Amino acid sequence: MSVVRAAESLLALSQQEELEDLPKDYPLSPSEDEGDIDGERKHQKLLEAISSLDGKNRWKLAERSEASLKVSEFNVTSEGSGEKLVLSDLLGPVKTSSSLATVKKQLNRVKSKKTVELPLNKEEVERIHREVAFNKTSQALSKWDPIILKNRQAEQLVFPLKKEQSAFAPIEHVLSGWKARTPLEQEVFNLLHKNKQPVTDPLLTPVEKASLKAMSLEEAKMRRAELQRARALQSYYEARARREKKIKSKKYHKVLKKGKARKALREFEKLQKANPTAALEELEKIEKARMMERMSLKHQNSGKWAKSKAIMAKYDLEARQAMQEQLARNKELTQKLQVASDSEEEEEGAEEEGELVPDAVNEIQMDANGPNPWMLRNHLRGTGEAKVRDPEKLPEPVAHEASESEEEERPGAEEEILLNEFEERRSLRKKSALNQDTEPVSRQEPKDSSSKEVLSELRALSQKLNRENQQCGKQNMSSTRTVPAVQREEPAEVEEEPLLLQRPERAHTVEELEELGKEECFQNKEVPKPMGEGQQSERNPNNQPGTPKEKKRKEEMIDLQNLLTTKSPSVKSLAVPTTVEELEDEEERDQKRMIKEAFAGDDVIRDFLKEKREAVEASKPKDVDLTLPGWGEWGGMGLKPSAKKRRRFLIKTPEGPPRKDKNLPNVIINEKRNVHAAAHQVRVLPYPFTHHQQFERTIQTPIGSTWNTQRAFQKLTMPKVVTKPGHIIKPIKAEDVGYRSSSRSDLSVVQRNPKQLSIRHKKQLKKNSVD
Amino acid sequence: METAPKQGRDVPPKKDRLQAKKKKPRRYWEEEATLTAAGASPGPPRNKKRNRELRPQRPKNTNIAKKSRISRKPQLPRKHRERRNTEPQRSVSGAQDPFPGPAPVPVEVARKFRRIDKSKKLPHSKSKTRNRLEVAEAEEEEISIKAARSELLLAEEPGFLEGEDGEDTAKIRQADIVEAVDIASAAKHFDLNLRQFGPYRLNYSPTGRHLAFGGRRGHVATLDWVTKRLMCEINVMEAVRDIRFLHSEALLAVAQNRWLHIYDNQGIELHCIRRCDRVTRLEFLPFHFLLATASETGFLTYLDVSVGKIVAALNARAGRLDVMTKNPYNAVIHLGHSNGTVSLWSPAMKEPLAKILCHRGGVRAVAVDSAGTYMATSGLDHQLKIFDLRGMFQPLSARTLPQGAGHLAFSQRGLLAAGIGDVVNIWAGQGKASPPSLEQPYLTHRLSGHVHGLHFCPFEDVLGVGHNGGITSMLVPGAAEPNFDGLESNPYRSQKQRQEWEVKALLEKVPAELICLDPRALAEVDVISLEQEKKERIERLGYDPEAKAPFQPKPKRKGRSSTASLVKRKRKVMDEEHRDKVRQSLELQPQKQEKKAKPLRARPSALDRFVC
């Protein structure tokens, strides 16, 4: 298209040019000069041509005024008919004249030019100028940012800013103004002069000094070259990595991965030959990969990709292949490595056998030779449980078991737990045999019945309290009834579940059990009233995990148990002063009985628990009751709004945080806020902090001299800004902080040369300039 | 000038290879440098020196320490060389520091002075905040190091008593101890036979220099017990219940039968405070200038002795109060009651801060150790118990005494003394911060009469015992703090110093309302009022200025930013936030569910009704 158009335009041009050139051509034609006859006509023609120049009748055809010898049909004059037409004449106009080219150019220029735009209005121009100026200024000022930051973070600012960093002058400068006066000095100087030692002159010449400071040129060059090389290498490497990273071809990556795998295999083989220990390590790594694979199930066709492929697999062969490949990879990864050693195979065999035998047997075997981490861990766990005998940890599996027996979901897991329990029991039995001598001490614990009684009572009462708290209103009555029921159930449980017997706190042997029973009987005799409770509480902590109880409750009971253990007094007889000792040993028991009798009446613990309950109740946030009696239903004397309505209009306040003494049965902690002290506390967070804990951390260190050494105190209370009295504090200058030029000159430079402008601004400015 | 040679050596070792190729420009110092470079590795960087400060060091003043120092000697010369190379500066005389750099600080000691608890996780903070936190932490570390370094100044060591292989220290008698110790210490053991004016209460002044005692039949005296110089002796012609020095030895509060009286050191009655009547026990809080009195009428009254005003009069509602002690750590007053509880009081609160059930019978005596960690109580049930006061208030150990202790006192280093009838038993712990173990008494002593008052003398290994037959000053090795703070309580201070100290102490007086269970809680932000103020501000402004602006989707490229897609994006973010909220609420759920599940399990069976 464009070619055609160009041709057209060319044609048009040539026509015009012809027209313009007409007047020039006519007089130049030499063929018409010859004949006299022709002279007149020629003259006329010339006139015509001149007249036609005014433009109107340019295209007027030449009129035929007289008869001619040969009349041309096509209005061609017959002059010069005798002359021969030369080819060169025809070809003449085709050649472009130089004048034409210039015109063409002009034409092109005119054509390319569009309509001229309006100049921007004044405001806009000013705005652009302002923007540019602002950018420049902020750029120029931003160099101060680090200094401002530094000053803000500085521990202390001293004004006026001291400039002279090194006031230290070389000794020779100091000495220059000094002359030897005393005879001794003169003598010394004479000596020095004789030996040609430098006296007042600088020890080093200035050139030497300069060379001292500077690195040598060669060194610098070398260093620079090295740096350049390193930089270039780095950039190459980076570019390559970037390119490789961008490659999206899956095939490429696949090939790459395969190549890597192959290489690794080869290396491994090599390593096996060269360095078997390192190879073993490598093997372990592979084993780990296998473990990871087994754990993660990464190639199990269960991922997102695999699922999408599975849909496609029916129709797409490739997808099918990909899936199979993945599965194969999974198999490969999960496959156990065969290391050629017979002993391990044997072990494997043993393991397989072990599955038939209970774990307990198996584990002992594994103890001796356990490369398998799974088995090892299992074993460790078993022994750990047996060894630690953590009272808190132990109840868990039991509770678990209880829940499982109800549900009967996973028999396998249950079996495992049971086996573990067996194992635990056995190890415990061994231990008990070993620790025979330590046991009596623990057995004697309950001997001091008085304190124990206190505790047991406390515990029982607190239990009751809890129950009462938890079961509101109606259930209050039934709760008291449930107590004995639970109590009755528990002995049966003890018989049913011998597993529970292995807890460390428990009596281990039959004799101990008997003893326990005796003690309880003894207690019964002594204090007939709280018997039931006492007995129950005696057992309750032990059976606790077995009985279905709430977790929170459990926690509390554990605490109580702690209380019990700590409260039990030391076993040994008291080492009193020798004089008193004999007296006390005999009368001790009598006294205890006397005390018990004396305090039988006032039930201190019950009172305390009551008080605590009241305190708890008082501190609880109250619900708001918005019921209007008689609204929407009958009202009047003796009529109460319906329960439904009450429930609807009762606004429950959210429960506050748990009380601090929730798990401490023997303590009441006041939860009220100390308003007077709060008035002294910080109640506004200062600026950079968003959370109160952050701020608290910064004010945790005391700054008073009472808590700090003198130096530390001085440092902590150092003023942030120090000004010297009698000094003028001048504003900071660029020279002060090591900049060469002042900021103002920078600004002026910026305004003069608009070199670094943003592209948009450049464009706009250009437009303006064109206008 | 110094930098020039350094730079030459600091360039990386690669340079050597390069230099080998080209000819190295020669320097006049080159010889020296190459020599030293060949001899030793390049000197350690500067910050390494700081690290060395904190490395664990051998304990001071022991033989082992000296040995270890000797064993290290071979290393030392190399170190000098290094130092000399890195820093060409030398002292004028040419002598060198054999132990360059600051003295190392043992890490454990420095840890003792750490204040910031780094175990607590902080919420994520912005960089500016983080800067501030870092500065605070660095400061704290530096300060703790300084404090640890100043431990060196605590030159004195506590005394101790050690039995010869297997010998029970409780069997060592006072006479034996007196025989063994030097004359000056032996003079600290004495007996005052004052049989006439009945059982005595006694009190040492805060510096440990003066002793005041009051007999039940009105005998009041103060003396400089070290020099045995009597300062005053009067008879108030009234029963004396308790006696106590105020902030200095110049003022003396005496709880008499009717009212509380204050005397000066010459025995002149300065005040008679009638608002404190029938006072049974006195306790003085030195940093608050508060005199706490417990009365027969059941009131606990706080008297500000610096202005003479009663700060608070609290009704304990537990009958007669005659067991009281102070917690020196937080200035909380502990009262023992006849119902076996110990209540903790502060003047700012009308109710007790805490109540602890300690004994089945009434509480006879209470004592709190100087660090405020342990409380010892003895009750009518003949038990002696030690409680942990750090939050849980649980008993740590207990034992039954044949007669029960009527009086208890803790020494500065945590020894516990108990007056049992006419016997004084003292128990000691393993270390300073451990509770006294009640297994074996450390010392016992039998007096000529029943014990009526016990007080350990500060800064002296002496226990003062007031009894029916007068006063006994016992020697208890290892009882007191061996190092005193000369600015705080100086036993040797002059009158002028005392006056100056008084002014300073008054200036630093702590307001009474700051007394609370955990004094460190005062350094925390008052979160409740902070939130309250925030809420008020939001109400006032009508919007939350700190709230996160609602999500505004950014305009995307042409065609992507249709209204629908904008809404979609907004919805997405909203849903995400909602999900977070739900997740958080779900985390709280299990507790509630357990609550619900519980009554189901404990459902009473129909047969229960036949049981009761």
mmCIF file of C-alpha atoms in Angstrom, chain A residues 265-442:
data_model
loop_
_atom_site.group_PDB
_atom_site.id
_atom_site.type_symbol
_atom_site.label_atom_id
_atom_site.label_comp_id
_atom_site.label_asym_id
_atom_site.label_seq_id
_atom_site.Cartn_x
_atom_site.Cartn_y
_atom_site.Cartn_z
ATOM 1 C CA LEU A 265 24.905 -42.262 42.160
ATOM 2 C CA ARG A 266 28.187 -42.398 40.356
ATOM 3 C CA GLU A 267 29.879 -40.443 43.014
ATOM 4 C CA PHE A 268 28.388 -42.632 45.648
ATOM 5 C CA GLU A 269 29.747 -45.707 43.968
ATOM 6 C CA LYS A 270 33.112 -44.114 43.740
ATOM 7 C CA LEU A 271 32.933 -43.140 47.340
ATOM 8 C CA GLN A 272 31.996 -46.632 48.342
ATOM 9 C CA LYS A 273 35.178 -47.887 46.871
ATOM 10 C CA ALA A 274 37.384 -45.129 48.118
ATOM 11 C CA ASN A 275 35.984 -44.277 51.526
ATOM 12 C CA PRO A 276 33.504 -46.713 53.022
ATOM 13 C CA THR A 277 32.785 -44.634 56.134
ATOM 14 C CA ALA A 278 31.819 -41.605 54.124
ATOM 15 C CA ALA A 279 29.720 -43.841 51.955
ATOM 16 C CA LEU A 280 27.939 -45.068 55.023
ATOM 17 C CA GLU A 281 27.116 -41.526 55.916
ATOM 18 C CA GLU A 282 25.798 -40.993 52.457
ATOM 19 C CA LEU A 283 23.739 -44.090 52.874
ATOM 20 C CA GLU A 284 22.291 -42.711 56.009
ATOM 21 C CA LYS A 285 21.281 -39.655 54.112
ATOM 22 C CA ILE A 286 19.479 -41.751 51.589
ATOM 23 C CA GLU A 287 17.825 -43.601 54.391
ATOM 24 C CA LYS A 288 16.701 -40.320 55.810
ATOM 25 C CA ALA A 289 15.250 -39.357 52.479
ATOM 26 C CA ARG A 290 13.349 -42.585 52.542
ATOM 27 C CA MET A 291 12.050 -41.796 55.985
ATOM 28 C CA MET A 292 11.007 -38.367 54.883
ATOM 29 C CA GLU A 293 9.242 -39.851 51.928
ATOM 30 C CA ARG A 294 7.391 -42.308 54.093
ATOM 31 C CA MET A 295 6.401 -39.590 56.424
ATOM 32 C CA SER A 296 5.379 -37.020 53.889
ATOM 33 C CA LEU A 297 3.722 -39.260 51.264
ATOM 34 C CA LYS A 298 4.842 -36.730 48.749
ATOM 35 C CA HIS A 299 4.676 -39.003 45.726
ATOM 36 C CA GLN A 300 1.610 -40.941 46.655
ATOM 37 C CA ASN A 301 -0.555 -39.503 43.916
ATOM 38 C CA SER A 302 -2.385 -37.607 46.590
ATOM 39 C CA GLY A 303 -1.276 -34.097 45.751
ATOM 40 C CA LYS A 304 -3.140 -31.484 43.845
ATOM 41 C CA TRP A 305 -1.234 -32.107 40.699
ATOM 42 C CA ALA A 306 -1.666 -35.836 40.920
ATOM 43 C CA LYS A 307 -5.377 -35.525 41.401
ATOM 44 C CA SER A 308 -5.714 -33.333 38.366
ATOM 45 C CA LYS A 309 -3.657 -35.801 36.412
ATOM 46 C CA ALA A 310 -5.793 -38.652 37.604
ATOM 47 C CA ILE A 311 -8.772 -37.059 35.953
ATOM 48 C CA MET A 312 -6.844 -36.642 32.759
ATOM 49 C CA ALA A 313 -5.274 -40.065 32.881
ATOM 50 C CA LYS A 314 -8.233 -41.723 31.297
ATOM 51 C CA TYR A 315 -7.758 -39.851 28.088
ATOM 52 C CA ASP A 316 -4.202 -38.769 28.149
ATOM 53 C CA LEU A 317 -1.392 -41.210 27.832
ATOM 54 C CA GLU A 318 1.144 -38.727 29.001
ATOM 55 C CA ALA A 319 -0.718 -38.020 32.186
ATOM 56 C CA ARG A 320 -0.934 -41.678 32.890
ATOM 57 C CA GLN A 321 2.727 -42.043 32.404
ATOM 58 C CA ALA A 322 3.459 -39.129 34.646
ATOM 59 C CA MET A 323 1.379 -40.644 37.393
ATOM 60 C CA GLN A 324 3.063 -43.948 37.045
ATOM 61 C CA GLU A 325 6.385 -42.275 37.120
ATOM 62 C CA GLN A 326 5.481 -40.616 40.347
ATOM 63 C CA LEU A 327 4.379 -43.853 41.875
ATOM 64 C CA ALA A 328 7.552 -45.487 40.750
ATOM 65 C CA ARG A 329 9.497 -42.730 42.368
ATOM 66 C CA ASN A 330 7.581 -43.262 45.543
ATOM 67 C CA LYS A 331 8.388 -46.916 45.470
ATOM 68 C CA GLU A 332 11.966 -46.205 44.803
ATOM 69 C CA LEU A 333 12.200 -43.770 47.645
ATOM 70 C CA THR A 334 10.375 -45.877 50.150
ATOM 71 C CA GLN A 335 12.263 -48.974 49.261
ATOM 72 C CA LYS A 336 14.630 -50.046 51.894
ATOM 73 C CA LEU A 337 18.234 -49.934 50.854
ATOM 74 C CA GLN A 338 19.960 -53.234 50.599
ATOM 75 C CA VAL A 339 23.362 -53.028 52.052
ATOM 76 C CA ALA A 340 25.161 -56.206 51.522
ATOM 77 C CA SER A 341 25.600 -57.470 55.034
ATOM 78 C CA ASP A 342 24.052 -60.651 56.332
ATOM 79 C CA SER A 343 23.778 -59.638 59.932
ATOM 80 C CA GLU A 344 21.306 -56.925 59.205
ATOM 81 C CA GLU A 345 19.155 -59.225 57.250
ATOM 82 C CA GLU A 346 19.067 -61.442 60.215
ATOM 83 C CA GLU A 347 17.995 -58.545 62.289
ATOM 84 C CA GLU A 348 15.229 -57.855 59.911
ATOM 85 C CA GLY A 349 14.112 -61.369 60.275
ATOM 86 C CA ALA A 350 14.147 -60.929 64.005
ATOM 87 C CA GLU A 351 12.052 -57.865 63.642
ATOM 88 C CA GLU A 352 9.490 -59.703 61.656
ATOM 89 C CA GLU A 353 9.357 -62.360 64.264
ATOM 90 C CA GLY A 354 9.092 -59.703 66.876
ATOM 91 C CA GLU A 355 5.787 -58.628 65.568
ATOM 92 C CA LEU A 356 4.358 -61.871 66.711
ATOM 93 C CA VAL A 357 5.943 -61.620 70.110
ATOM 94 C CA PRO A 358 4.879 -58.820 72.456
ATOM 95 C CA ASP A 359 6.815 -55.622 72.152
ATOM 96 C CA ALA A 360 8.306 -55.960 75.551
ATOM 97 C CA VAL A 361 10.382 -58.921 74.470
ATOM 98 C CA ASN A 362 11.287 -57.284 71.263
ATOM 99 C CA GLU A 363 12.457 -54.113 72.829
ATOM 100 C CA ILE A 364 15.072 -55.743 74.931
ATOM 101 C CA GLN A 365 16.543 -57.223 71.816
ATOM 102 C CA MET A 366 16.556 -53.910 70.193
ATOM 103 C CA ASP A 367 18.314 -52.446 73.108
ATOM 104 C CA ALA A 368 21.439 -54.316 72.215
ATOM 105 C CA ASN A 369 21.469 -53.559 68.528
ATOM 106 C CA GLY A 370 19.141 -50.884 67.366
ATOM 107 C CA PRO A 371 20.031 -49.118 64.152
ATOM 108 C CA ASN A 372 16.390 -48.622 63.310
ATOM 109 C CA PRO A 373 15.414 -45.257 64.663
ATOM 110 C CA TRP A 374 11.756 -46.165 64.829
ATOM 111 C CA MET A 375 12.288 -49.074 67.063
ATOM 112 C CA LEU A 376 14.839 -47.187 69.065
ATOM 113 C CA ARG A 377 12.488 -44.362 69.772
ATOM 114 C CA ASN A 378 9.729 -46.687 70.744
ATOM 115 C CA HIS A 379 12.000 -48.408 73.136
ATOM 116 C CA LEU A 380 13.233 -45.175 74.582
ATOM 117 C CA ARG A 381 9.754 -44.043 75.192
ATOM 118 C CA GLY A 382 8.932 -47.203 77.043
ATOM 119 C CA THR A 383 11.938 -47.033 79.286
ATOM 120 C CA GLY A 384 11.523 -43.344 79.741
ATOM 121 C CA GLU A 385 8.066 -43.858 81.048
ATOM 122 C CA ALA A 386 9.251 -46.466 83.399
ATOM 123 C CA LYS A 387 12.163 -44.451 84.609
ATOM 124 C CA VAL A 388 10.680 -41.052 84.979
ATOM 125 C CA ARG A 389 7.513 -42.098 86.712
ATOM 126 C CA ASP A 390 6.206 -38.668 86.438
ATOM 127 C CA PRO A 391 2.990 -38.460 88.366
ATOM 128 C CA GLU A 392 1.594 -35.971 85.961
ATOM 129 C CA LYS A 393 2.465 -37.851 82.869
ATOM 130 C CA LEU A 394 1.381 -41.230 83.974
ATOM 131 C CA PRO A 395 -2.299 -40.671 84.343
ATOM 132 C CA GLU A 396 -2.585 -39.745 80.733
ATOM 133 C CA PRO A 397 -2.289 -43.134 79.110
ATOM 134 C CA VAL A 398 -4.643 -44.554 81.670
ATOM 135 C CA ALA A 399 -7.216 -41.945 80.994
ATOM 136 C CA HIS A 400 -6.683 -42.591 77.360
ATOM 137 C CA GLU A 401 -7.302 -46.197 77.896
ATOM 138 C CA ALA A 402 -10.463 -45.526 79.780
ATOM 139 C CA SER A 403 -11.795 -43.428 76.979
ATOM 140 C CA GLU A 404 -10.827 -46.033 74.491
ATOM 141 C CA SER A 405 -12.502 -48.797 76.312
ATOM 142 C CA GLU A 406 -15.657 -46.853 75.911
ATOM 143 C CA GLU A 407 -15.177 -46.162 72.304
ATOM 144 C CA GLU A 408 -13.334 -49.281 71.215
ATOM 145 C CA GLU A 409 -11.996 -47.694 68.160
ATOM 146 C CA ARG A 410 -8.409 -48.670 67.760
ATOM 147 C CA PRO A 411 -7.677 -52.004 69.291
ATOM 148 C CA GLY A 412 -4.142 -52.003 67.964
ATOM 149 C CA ALA A 413 -3.172 -48.849 69.730
ATOM 150 C CA GLU A 414 -4.727 -50.103 72.869
ATOM 151 C CA GLU A 415 -2.707 -53.232 72.698
ATOM 152 C CA GLU A 416 0.409 -51.236 72.359
ATOM 153 C CA ILE A 417 -0.396 -49.213 75.386
ATOM 154 C CA LEU A 418 -1.094 -52.344 77.312
ATOM 155 C CA LEU A 419 2.210 -53.793 76.310
ATOM 156 C CA ASN A 420 3.935 -50.660 77.360
ATOM 157 C CA GLU A 421 2.226 -50.879 80.667
ATOM 158 C CA PHE A 422 3.451 -54.405 81.129
ATOM 159 C CA GLU A 423 6.934 -53.384 80.369
ATOM 160 C CA GLU A 424 6.724 -50.495 82.731
ATOM 161 C CA ARG A 425 5.447 -52.663 85.501
ATOM 162 C CA ARG A 426 8.191 -55.145 85.103
ATOM 163 C CA SER A 427 10.920 -52.542 85.226
ATOM 164 C CA LEU A 428 9.241 -51.004 88.211
ATOM 165 C CA ARG A 429 9.217 -54.285 90.029
ATOM 166 C CA LYS A 430 12.916 -54.608 89.446
ATOM 167 C CA LYS A 431 13.447 -51.161 90.767
ATOM 168 C CA SER A 432 11.381 -51.791 93.848
ATOM 169 C CA ALA A 433 13.559 -54.741 94.571
ATOM 170 C CA LEU A 434 16.578 -52.518 94.352
ATOM 171 C CA ASN A 435 15.195 -49.678 96.357
ATOM 172 C CA GLN A 436 14.033 -51.677 99.302
ATOM 173 C CA ASP A 437 15.964 -49.534 101.704
ATOM 174 C CA THR A 438 14.531 -46.285 100.418
ATOM 175 C CA GLU A 439 10.974 -47.412 100.666
ATOM 176 C CA PRO A 440 10.549 -47.496 104.386
ATOM 177 C CA VAL A 441 11.102 -43.789 104.469
ATOM 178 C CA SER A 442 8.263 -43.202 102.147
#
